[in-house]
Coordinates of C-alpha atoms (C1' of nucleotides) in Angstrom, one line a residue:
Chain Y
X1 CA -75.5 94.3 77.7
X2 CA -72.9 96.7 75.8
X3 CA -73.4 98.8 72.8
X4 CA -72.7 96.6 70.2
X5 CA -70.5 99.4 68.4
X6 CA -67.9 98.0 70.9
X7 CA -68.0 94.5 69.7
X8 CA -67.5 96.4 66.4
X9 CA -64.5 99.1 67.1
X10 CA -61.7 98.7 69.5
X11 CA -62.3 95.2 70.6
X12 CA -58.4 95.5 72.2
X13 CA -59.3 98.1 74.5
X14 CA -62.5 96.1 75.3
X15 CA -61.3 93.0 76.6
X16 CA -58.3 94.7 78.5
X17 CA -61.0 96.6 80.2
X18 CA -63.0 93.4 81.1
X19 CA -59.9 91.6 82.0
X20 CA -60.0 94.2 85.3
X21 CA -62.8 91.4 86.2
X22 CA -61.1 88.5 85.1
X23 CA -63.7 88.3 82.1
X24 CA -61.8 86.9 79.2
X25 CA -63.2 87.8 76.0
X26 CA -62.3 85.6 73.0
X27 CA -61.1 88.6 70.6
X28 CA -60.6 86.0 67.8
X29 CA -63.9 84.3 68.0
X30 CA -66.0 87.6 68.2
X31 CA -63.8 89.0 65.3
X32 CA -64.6 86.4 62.9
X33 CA -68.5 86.1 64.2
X34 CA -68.9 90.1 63.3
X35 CA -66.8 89.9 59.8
X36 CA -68.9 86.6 58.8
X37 CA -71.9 89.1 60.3
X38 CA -71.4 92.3 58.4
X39 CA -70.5 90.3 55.3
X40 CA -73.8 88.1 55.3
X41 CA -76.1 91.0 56.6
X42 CA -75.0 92.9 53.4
X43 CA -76.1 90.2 51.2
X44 CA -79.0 89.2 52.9
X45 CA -80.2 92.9 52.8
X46 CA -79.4 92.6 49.0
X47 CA -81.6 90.0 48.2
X48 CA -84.1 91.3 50.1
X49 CA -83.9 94.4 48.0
X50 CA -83.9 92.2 45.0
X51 CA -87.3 90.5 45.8
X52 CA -89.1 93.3 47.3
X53 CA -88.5 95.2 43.6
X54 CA -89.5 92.7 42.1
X55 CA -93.0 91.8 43.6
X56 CA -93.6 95.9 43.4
X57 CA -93.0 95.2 40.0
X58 CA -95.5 92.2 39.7
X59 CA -97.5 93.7 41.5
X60 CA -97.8 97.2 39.1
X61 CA -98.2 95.1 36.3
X62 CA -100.8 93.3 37.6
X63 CA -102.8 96.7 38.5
X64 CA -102.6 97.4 34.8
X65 CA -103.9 94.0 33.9
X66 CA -100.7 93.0 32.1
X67 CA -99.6 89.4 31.9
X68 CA -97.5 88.7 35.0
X69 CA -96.7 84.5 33.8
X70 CA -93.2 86.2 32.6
X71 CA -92.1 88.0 35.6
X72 CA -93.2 85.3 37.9
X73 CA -90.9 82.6 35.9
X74 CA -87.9 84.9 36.5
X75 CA -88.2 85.7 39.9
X76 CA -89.1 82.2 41.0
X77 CA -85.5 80.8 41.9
X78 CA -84.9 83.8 44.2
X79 CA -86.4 82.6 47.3
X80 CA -83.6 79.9 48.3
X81 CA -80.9 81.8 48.6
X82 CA -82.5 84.5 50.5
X83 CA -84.1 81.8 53.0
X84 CA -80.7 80.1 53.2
X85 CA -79.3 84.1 53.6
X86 CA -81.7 84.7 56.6
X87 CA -81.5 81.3 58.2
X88 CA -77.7 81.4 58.4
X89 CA -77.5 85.5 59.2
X90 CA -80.4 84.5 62.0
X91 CA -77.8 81.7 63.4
X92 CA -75.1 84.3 63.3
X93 CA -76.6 87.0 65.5
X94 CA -77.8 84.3 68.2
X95 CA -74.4 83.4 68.4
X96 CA -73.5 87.3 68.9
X97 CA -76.5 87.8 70.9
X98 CA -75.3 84.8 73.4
X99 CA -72.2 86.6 74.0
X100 CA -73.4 89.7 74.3
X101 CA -75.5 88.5 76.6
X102 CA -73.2 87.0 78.8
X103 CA -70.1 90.2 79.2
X104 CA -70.2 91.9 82.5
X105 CA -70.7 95.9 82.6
X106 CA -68.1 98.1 82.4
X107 CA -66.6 99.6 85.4
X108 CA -66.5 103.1 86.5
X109 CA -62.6 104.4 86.4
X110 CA -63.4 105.0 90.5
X111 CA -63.4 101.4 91.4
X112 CA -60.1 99.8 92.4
X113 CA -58.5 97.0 91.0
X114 CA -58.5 93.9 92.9
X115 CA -59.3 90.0 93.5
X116 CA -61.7 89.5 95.9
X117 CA -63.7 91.6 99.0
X118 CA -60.3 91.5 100.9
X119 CA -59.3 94.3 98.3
X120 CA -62.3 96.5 98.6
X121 CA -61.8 99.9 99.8
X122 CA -63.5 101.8 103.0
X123 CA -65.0 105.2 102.1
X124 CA -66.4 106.1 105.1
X125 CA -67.5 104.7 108.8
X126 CA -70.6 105.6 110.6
X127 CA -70.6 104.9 115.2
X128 CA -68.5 103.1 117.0
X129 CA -68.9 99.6 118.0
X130 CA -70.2 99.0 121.3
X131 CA -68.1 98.1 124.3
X132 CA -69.4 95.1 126.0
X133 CA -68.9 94.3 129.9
X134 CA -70.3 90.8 129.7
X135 CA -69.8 87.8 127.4
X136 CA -71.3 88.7 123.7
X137 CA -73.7 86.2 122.1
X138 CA -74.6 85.8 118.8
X139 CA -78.2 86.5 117.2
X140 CA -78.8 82.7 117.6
X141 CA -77.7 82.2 121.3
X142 CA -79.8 85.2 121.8
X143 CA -82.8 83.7 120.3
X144 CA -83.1 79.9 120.4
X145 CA -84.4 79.5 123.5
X146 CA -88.1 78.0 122.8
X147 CA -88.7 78.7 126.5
X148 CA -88.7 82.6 126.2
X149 CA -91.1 84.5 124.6
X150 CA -89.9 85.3 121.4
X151 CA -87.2 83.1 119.4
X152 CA -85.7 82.2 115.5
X153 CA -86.7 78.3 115.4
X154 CA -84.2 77.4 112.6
X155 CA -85.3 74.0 113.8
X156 CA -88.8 74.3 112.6
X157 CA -87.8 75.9 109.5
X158 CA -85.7 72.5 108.3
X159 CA -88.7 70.7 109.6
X160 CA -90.8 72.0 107.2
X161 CA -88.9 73.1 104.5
X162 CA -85.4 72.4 104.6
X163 CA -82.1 73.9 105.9
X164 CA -81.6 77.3 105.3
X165 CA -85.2 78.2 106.5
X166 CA -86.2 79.7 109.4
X167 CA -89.7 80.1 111.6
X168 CA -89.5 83.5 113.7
X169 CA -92.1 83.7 116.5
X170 CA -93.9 86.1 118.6
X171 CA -91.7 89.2 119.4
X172 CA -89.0 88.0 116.9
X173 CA -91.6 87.7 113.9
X174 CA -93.2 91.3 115.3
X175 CA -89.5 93.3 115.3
X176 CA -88.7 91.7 111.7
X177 CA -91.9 93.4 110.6
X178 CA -91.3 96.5 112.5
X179 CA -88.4 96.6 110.8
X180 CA -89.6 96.2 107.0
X181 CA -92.3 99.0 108.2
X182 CA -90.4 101.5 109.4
X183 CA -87.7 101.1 106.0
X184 CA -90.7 101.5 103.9
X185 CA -91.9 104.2 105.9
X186 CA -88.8 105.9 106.3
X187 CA -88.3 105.8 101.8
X188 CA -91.8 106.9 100.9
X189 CA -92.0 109.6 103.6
X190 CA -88.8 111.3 103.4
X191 CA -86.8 110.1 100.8
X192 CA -89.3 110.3 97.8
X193 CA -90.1 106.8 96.9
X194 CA -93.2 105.5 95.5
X195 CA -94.2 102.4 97.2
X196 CA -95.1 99.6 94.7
X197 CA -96.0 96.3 95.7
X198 CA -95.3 93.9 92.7
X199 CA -95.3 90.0 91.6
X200 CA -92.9 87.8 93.6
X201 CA -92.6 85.4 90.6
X202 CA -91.4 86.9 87.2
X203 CA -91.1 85.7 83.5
X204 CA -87.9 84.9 81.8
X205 CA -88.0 88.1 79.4
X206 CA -87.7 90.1 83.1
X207 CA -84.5 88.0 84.5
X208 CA -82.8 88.9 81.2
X209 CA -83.5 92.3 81.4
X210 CA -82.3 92.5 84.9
X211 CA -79.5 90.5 83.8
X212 CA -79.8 86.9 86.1
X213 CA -80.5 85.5 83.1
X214 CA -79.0 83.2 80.9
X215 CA -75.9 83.1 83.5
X216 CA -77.1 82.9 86.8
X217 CA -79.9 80.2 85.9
X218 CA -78.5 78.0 88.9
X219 CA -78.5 81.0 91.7
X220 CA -82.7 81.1 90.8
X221 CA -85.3 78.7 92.2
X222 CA -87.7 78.1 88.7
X223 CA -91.0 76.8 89.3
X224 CA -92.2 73.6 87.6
X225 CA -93.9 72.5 84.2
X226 CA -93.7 75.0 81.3
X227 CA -94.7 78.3 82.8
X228 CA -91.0 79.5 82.2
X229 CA -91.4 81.6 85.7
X230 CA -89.0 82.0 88.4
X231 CA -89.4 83.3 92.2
X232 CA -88.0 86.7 92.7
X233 CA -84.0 86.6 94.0
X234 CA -84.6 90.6 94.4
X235 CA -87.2 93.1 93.9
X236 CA -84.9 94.5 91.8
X237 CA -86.2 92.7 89.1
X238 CA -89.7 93.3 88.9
X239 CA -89.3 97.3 89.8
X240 CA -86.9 97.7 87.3
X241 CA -88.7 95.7 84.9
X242 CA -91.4 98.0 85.1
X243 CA -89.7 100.1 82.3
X244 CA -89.1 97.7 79.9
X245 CA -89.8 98.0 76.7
X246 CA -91.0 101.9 77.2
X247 CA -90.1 105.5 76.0
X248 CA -90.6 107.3 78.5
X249 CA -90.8 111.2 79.0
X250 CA -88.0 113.3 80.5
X251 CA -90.6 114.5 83.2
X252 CA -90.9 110.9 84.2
X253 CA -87.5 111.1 85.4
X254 CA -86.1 110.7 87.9
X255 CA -88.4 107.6 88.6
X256 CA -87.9 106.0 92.6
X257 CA -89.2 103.1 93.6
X258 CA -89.4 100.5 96.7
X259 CA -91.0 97.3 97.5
X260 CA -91.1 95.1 100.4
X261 CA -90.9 91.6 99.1
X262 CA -89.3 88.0 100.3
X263 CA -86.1 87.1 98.0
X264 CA -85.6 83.5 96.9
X265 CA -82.1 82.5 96.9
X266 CA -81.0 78.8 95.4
X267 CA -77.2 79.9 97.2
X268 CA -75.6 77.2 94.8
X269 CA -71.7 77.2 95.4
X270 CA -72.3 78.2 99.3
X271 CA -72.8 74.7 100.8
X272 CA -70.2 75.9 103.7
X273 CA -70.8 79.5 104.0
X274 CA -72.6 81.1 106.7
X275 CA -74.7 78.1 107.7
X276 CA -75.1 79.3 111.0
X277 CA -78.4 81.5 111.5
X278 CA -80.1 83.5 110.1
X279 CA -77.6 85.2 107.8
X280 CA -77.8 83.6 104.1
X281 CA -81.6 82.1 103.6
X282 CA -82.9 80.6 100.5
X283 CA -85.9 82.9 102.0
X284 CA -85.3 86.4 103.3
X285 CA -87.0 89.3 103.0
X286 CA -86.0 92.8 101.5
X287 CA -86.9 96.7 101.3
X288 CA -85.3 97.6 97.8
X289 CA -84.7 100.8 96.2
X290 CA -84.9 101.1 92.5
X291 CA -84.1 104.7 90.8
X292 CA -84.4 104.8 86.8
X293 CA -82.7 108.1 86.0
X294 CA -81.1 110.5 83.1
X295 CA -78.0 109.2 82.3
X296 CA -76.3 112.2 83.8
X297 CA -77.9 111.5 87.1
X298 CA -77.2 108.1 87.2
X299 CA -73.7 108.8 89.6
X300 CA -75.2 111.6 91.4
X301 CA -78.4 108.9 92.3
X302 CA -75.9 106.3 93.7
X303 CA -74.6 108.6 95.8
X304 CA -78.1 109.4 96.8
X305 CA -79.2 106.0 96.9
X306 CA -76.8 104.9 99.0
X307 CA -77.4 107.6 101.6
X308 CA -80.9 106.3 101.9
X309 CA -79.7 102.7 102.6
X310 CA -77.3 104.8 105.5
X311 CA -80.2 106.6 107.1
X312 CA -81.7 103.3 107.7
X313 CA -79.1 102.4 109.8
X314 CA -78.4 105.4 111.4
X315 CA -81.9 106.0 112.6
X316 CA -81.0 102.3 114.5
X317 CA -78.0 103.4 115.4
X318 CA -76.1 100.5 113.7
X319 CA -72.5 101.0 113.6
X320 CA -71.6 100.6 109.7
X321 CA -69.0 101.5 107.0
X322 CA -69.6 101.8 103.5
X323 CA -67.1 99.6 100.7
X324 CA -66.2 100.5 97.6
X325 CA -66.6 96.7 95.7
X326 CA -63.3 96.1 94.1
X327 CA -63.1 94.8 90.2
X328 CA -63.1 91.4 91.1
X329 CA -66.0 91.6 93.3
X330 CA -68.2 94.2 91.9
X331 CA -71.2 92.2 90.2
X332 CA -72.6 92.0 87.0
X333 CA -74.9 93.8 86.0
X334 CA -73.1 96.9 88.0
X335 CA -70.4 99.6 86.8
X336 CA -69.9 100.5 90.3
X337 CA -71.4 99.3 94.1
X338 CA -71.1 100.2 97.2
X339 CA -71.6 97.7 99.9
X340 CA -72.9 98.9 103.3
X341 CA -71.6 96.6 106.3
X342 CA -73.5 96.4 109.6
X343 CA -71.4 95.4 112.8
X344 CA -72.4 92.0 113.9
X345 CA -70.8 92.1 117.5
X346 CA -71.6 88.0 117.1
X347 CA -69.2 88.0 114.4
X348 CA -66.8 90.7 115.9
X349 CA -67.0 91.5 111.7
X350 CA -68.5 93.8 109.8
X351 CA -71.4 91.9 107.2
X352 CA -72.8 93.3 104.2
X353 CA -76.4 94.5 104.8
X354 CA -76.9 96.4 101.8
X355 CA -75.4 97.0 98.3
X356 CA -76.0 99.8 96.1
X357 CA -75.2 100.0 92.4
X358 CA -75.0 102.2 89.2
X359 CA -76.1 99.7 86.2
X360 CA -75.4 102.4 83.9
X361 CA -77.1 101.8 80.9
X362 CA -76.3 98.2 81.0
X363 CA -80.0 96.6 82.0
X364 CA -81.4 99.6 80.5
X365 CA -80.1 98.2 77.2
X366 CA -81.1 94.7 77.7
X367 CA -84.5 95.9 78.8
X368 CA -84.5 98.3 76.1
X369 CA -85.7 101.3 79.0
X370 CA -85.3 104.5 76.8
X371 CA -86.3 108.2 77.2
X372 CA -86.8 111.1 74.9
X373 CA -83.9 113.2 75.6
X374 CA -84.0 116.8 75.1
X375 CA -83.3 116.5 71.2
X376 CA -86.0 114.3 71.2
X377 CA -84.0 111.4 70.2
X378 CA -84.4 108.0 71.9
X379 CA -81.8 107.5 74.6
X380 CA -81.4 104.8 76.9
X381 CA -81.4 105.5 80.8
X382 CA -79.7 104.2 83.7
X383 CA -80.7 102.4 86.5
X384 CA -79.4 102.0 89.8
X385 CA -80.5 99.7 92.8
X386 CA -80.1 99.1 96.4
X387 CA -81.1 97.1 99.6
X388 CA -82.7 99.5 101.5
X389 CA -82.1 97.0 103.7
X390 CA -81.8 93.6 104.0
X391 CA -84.6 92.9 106.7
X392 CA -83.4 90.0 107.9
X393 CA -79.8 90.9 108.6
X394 CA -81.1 93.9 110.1
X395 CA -82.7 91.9 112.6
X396 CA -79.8 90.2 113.7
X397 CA -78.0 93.6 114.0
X398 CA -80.4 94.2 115.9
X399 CA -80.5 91.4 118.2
X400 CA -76.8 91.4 118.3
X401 CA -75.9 95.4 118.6
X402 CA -78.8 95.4 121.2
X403 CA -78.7 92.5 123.5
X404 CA -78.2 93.3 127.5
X405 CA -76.4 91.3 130.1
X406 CA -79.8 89.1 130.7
X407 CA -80.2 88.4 127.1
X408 CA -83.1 90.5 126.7
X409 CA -82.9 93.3 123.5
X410 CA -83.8 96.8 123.7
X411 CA -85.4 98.6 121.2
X412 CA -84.0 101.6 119.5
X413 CA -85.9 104.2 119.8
X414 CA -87.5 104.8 116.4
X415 CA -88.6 101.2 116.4
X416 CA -90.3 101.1 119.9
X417 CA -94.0 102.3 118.3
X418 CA -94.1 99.7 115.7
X419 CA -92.9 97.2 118.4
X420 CA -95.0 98.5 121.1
X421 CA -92.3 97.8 123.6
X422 CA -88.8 99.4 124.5
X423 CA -87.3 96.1 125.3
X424 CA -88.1 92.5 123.8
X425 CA -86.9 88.7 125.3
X426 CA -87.2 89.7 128.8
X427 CA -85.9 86.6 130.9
X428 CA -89.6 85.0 132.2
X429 CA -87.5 84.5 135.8
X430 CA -84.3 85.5 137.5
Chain R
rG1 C1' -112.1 75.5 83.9
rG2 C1' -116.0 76.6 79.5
rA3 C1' -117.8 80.2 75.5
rG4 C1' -117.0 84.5 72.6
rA5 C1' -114.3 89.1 71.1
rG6 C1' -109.7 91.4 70.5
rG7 C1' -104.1 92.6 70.4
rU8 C1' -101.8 98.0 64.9
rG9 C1' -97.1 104.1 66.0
rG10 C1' -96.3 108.1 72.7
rC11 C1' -102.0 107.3 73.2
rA12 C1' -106.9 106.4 70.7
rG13 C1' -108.3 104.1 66.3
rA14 C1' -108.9 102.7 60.6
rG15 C1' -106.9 99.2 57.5
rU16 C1' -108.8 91.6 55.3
rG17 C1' -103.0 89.6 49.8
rG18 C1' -99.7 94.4 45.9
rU19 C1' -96.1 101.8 46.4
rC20 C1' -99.1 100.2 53.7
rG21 C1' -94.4 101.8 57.8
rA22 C1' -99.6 102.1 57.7
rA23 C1' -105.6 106.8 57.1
rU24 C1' -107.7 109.9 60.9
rG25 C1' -107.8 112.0 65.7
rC26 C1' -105.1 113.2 70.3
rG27 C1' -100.5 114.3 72.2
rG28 C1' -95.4 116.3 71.0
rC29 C1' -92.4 119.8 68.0
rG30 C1' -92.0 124.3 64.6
rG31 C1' -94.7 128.4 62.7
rU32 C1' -98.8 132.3 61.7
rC33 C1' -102.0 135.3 64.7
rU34 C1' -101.4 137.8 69.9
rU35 C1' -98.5 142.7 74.5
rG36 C1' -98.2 137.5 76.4
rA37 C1' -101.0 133.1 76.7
rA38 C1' -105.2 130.2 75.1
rA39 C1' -108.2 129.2 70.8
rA40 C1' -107.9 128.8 65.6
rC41 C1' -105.0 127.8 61.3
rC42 C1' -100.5 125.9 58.6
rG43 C1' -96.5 122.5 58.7
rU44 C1' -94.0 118.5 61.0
rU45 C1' -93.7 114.0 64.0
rG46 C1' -92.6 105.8 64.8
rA47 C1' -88.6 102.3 66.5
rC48 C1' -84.3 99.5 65.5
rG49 C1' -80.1 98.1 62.3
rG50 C1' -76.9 99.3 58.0
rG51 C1' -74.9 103.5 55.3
rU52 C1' -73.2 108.9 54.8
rU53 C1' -69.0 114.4 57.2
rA54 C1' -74.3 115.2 56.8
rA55 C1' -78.0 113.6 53.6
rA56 C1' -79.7 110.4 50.0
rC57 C1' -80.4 105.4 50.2
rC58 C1' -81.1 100.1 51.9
rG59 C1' -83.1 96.5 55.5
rU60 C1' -86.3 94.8 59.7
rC61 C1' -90.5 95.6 62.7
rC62 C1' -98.4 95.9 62.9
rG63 C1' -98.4 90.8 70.6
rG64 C1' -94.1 86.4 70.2
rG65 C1' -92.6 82.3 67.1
rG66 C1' -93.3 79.4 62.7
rG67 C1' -95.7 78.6 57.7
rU68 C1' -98.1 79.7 52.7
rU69 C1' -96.9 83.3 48.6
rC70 C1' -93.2 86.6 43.6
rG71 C1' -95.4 89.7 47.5
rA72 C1' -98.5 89.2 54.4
rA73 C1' -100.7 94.1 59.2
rU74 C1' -104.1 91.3 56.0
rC75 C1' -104.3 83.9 54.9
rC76 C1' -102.8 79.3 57.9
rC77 C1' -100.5 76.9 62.5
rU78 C1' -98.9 77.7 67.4
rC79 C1' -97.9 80.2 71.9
rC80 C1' -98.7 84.6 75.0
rC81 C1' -101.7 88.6 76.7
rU82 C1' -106.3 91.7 77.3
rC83 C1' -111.6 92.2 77.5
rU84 C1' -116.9 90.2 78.0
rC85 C1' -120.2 86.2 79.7
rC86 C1' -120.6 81.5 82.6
rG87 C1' -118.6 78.3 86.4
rC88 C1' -115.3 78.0 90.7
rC89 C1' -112.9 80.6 94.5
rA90 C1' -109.4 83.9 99.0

RNA sequence: GGAGAGGUGGCAGAGUGGUCGAAUGCGGCGGUCUUGAAAACCGUUGACGGGUUAAACCGUCCGGGGGUUCGAAUCCCUCCCUCUCCGCCA
């Protein structure tokens, strides 16, 4: 959400800066909300005025025993008007409230203009993608052998949910946990995160806050009858809902969080995308990073942030680059993100595997996530999240950035303790 | 699932229809004292919106929503949450 001041002032400059996302706003309609607002808030704080006078007065005279018949007659015919006032002025600012609700961040002057992911921008490239002397396979040639040891059964996974679920077995299920282990261990132990483990199903008030809600109602799976709850897309979401509704101190800051959780996903609108393995799940799992930071931190912490994600990777040795997300591309909730891409030599393609965001004060508003800055007045913060990483995906970077001529994987190094093995999906014969 | 008790400012905790946005304590901030600090003492200290150069000033907010009333923290309805006891249970 966006200071309403802005809806107020310059609302030019606003919508050409949303325009850099294609968000149109409706100058006209918000103009004529906010004049009908200002107009009807002034005479509904009038009559409130007016009636609170007036029972301080009735109620005076009553404390001195005087007759109060008089008063009461006059003041009787007040209350219509003031309910009508507050009944329409109530209407008005859920109509402001709605759009509010529903404008995109601003974006930082740093990210580029541009359509779609074909115009973000490389900052920087970490290792060199491997040279293969032998035929590449992907992550689900590699693994869907039910004969081996280890395997992703996608079958399974649409026999007992559906498509877009997958069963992992044996050495498979044991790297995928290696790997959320060693993210979570890698955050808390060197990179100054508190670990949090926290609610996979949220409220309403929390996916507003977080800014999935009201717009991205279809993208969430909600659970049934009248509970009004909703299966976690992100740990993003409950971590940074943990400030809501607070002041905190400035010591508090800055305040770093993870969680190891499974994402639910609806993926509405991506019928034909990626349907092959394990790369968009309803189900996936997820190390996220949360920071909630002083506003002047807030692009110093991305930077940060996103170095985190990095390490992971590097500690893997997964060749990566990092994207600058273009306007058109950049989401929400966010004023600037980074993407981190893994090589996927089964997609001869670089695939995003973690994206890191400044939210500025943007869900910190919504939220309502203040401080008390250092003239003691209430200030909002920022917040900033990241995949720290996507476990899944990792795994198949894994599998794929790993996998020898006889199809078995090897085990970087920093994984082979959790694993307990330096190589996995050894070939049972010849 | 059943019975009961509660939800009040950063925290604790009074307040049961009329200057109550709310006593008191803690915490925070400023000061006195002190070489400095602590203690003690004095003062100050809610959030949000409108308004102003700044103030004054006005409005809203006592878990959420609705109602009664000239007037609601206080009465009524409803929902949510917390605690205690019982039952069930990983």
């Amino acid at each position: 959400m966006l200071d309403a001041k802005l809806f107020r002032a310059d609302l030019q400059s606003l919508a050409n800066e949303l325009a850099r996302r294609d968000y149109v706003l409706d100058i006209d309609v918000v103009n004529s909300l906010e004049d009908r607002r200002r107009d009807l808030q002034t005479k509904t704080q009038e009559l409130q005025n007016q009636r609170n006078q007036r029972s301080k007065e009735i109620g005076a005279a009553k404390a001195r025993g005087d007759d109060i018949e008089p008063l009461l007659a006059e003041v009787n015919d007040m209350g219509d008007e003031l309910k009508r006032c507050e009944h329409d002025l109530a209407e008005l600012q859920g109509k402001l409230q709605a759009i509010s609700l529903s404008v995109p961040n601003l974006l930082d002057a740093s990210v580029p203009n541009g359509k779609s992911e074909d115009n973000n921008v490389e900052v920087r490239k970490w290792g060199e993608p491997r040279q293969f002397d032998f035929d590449v396979r992907d992550h689900v040639d590699l693994t869907s052998d039910l004969s081996r040891d280890g395997a992703l059964d996608f079958d399974s996974g649409a026999l007992i949910t559906g498509s877009r679920f997958t069963v992992m077995r044996n050495e498979i299920a044991r790297l995928h946990r290696a790997l959320a282990q060693f993210m979570l261990n890698l955050h808390t132990a060197e990179h100054g995160y508190t670990e949090l483990n926290v609610p996979f199903i949220v409220n309403s008030d929390s996916l507003t806050g977080t800014s999935q809600l009201p717009k991205f109602a279809e993208d969430l799976f909600a659970l049934e009858g009248d509970s009004g709850y909703y299966l976690i897309p992100t740990s993003e979401v409950p971590l940074t809902n943990l400030v809501r509704d607070k002041i905190l101190s400035p010591d508090d800051l800055p305040i770093k969080m993870t969680a190891h959780t499974p994402c639910f996903r609806s993926e509405a609108g991506s019928y034909g995308k990626d349907t092959r393995g394990m790369i968009r799940q309803h189900q996936f799992e997820k190390v996220e990073m949360v920071h909630i930071v002083h506003p002047e931190k807030s692009w110093d912490a991305l930077e940060e942030l996103t170095g985190h994600a990095e390490a992971v990777l590097q500690k893997l040795e997964l060749p990566y680059r990092v994207m600058t997300l273009c306007s058109g591309d950049t989401g929400f909730a966010a004023s600037k993100t980074y993407d981190i891409e893994v090589w996927l030599p089964g997609q001869d393609a670089y695939r995003e595997i973690s994206s890191c965001s400044n939210c500025t004060d943007f869900q910190a508003r919504r939220m309502k996530s203040r401080f008390r800055n250092e003239d003691g007045k209430t200030e909002l913060v920022h917040t900033l999240n990241g995949s720290g990483l996507a476990v899944g995906r990792t795994l198949v970077a894994v599998l794929e950035n790993n996998q020898q001529q006889d199809g078995s994987i090897s085990i970087p190094t920093v994984l082979q303790p959790l694993v307990g093995a330096d190589t996995i999906l050894k070939p049972t014969n010849g």
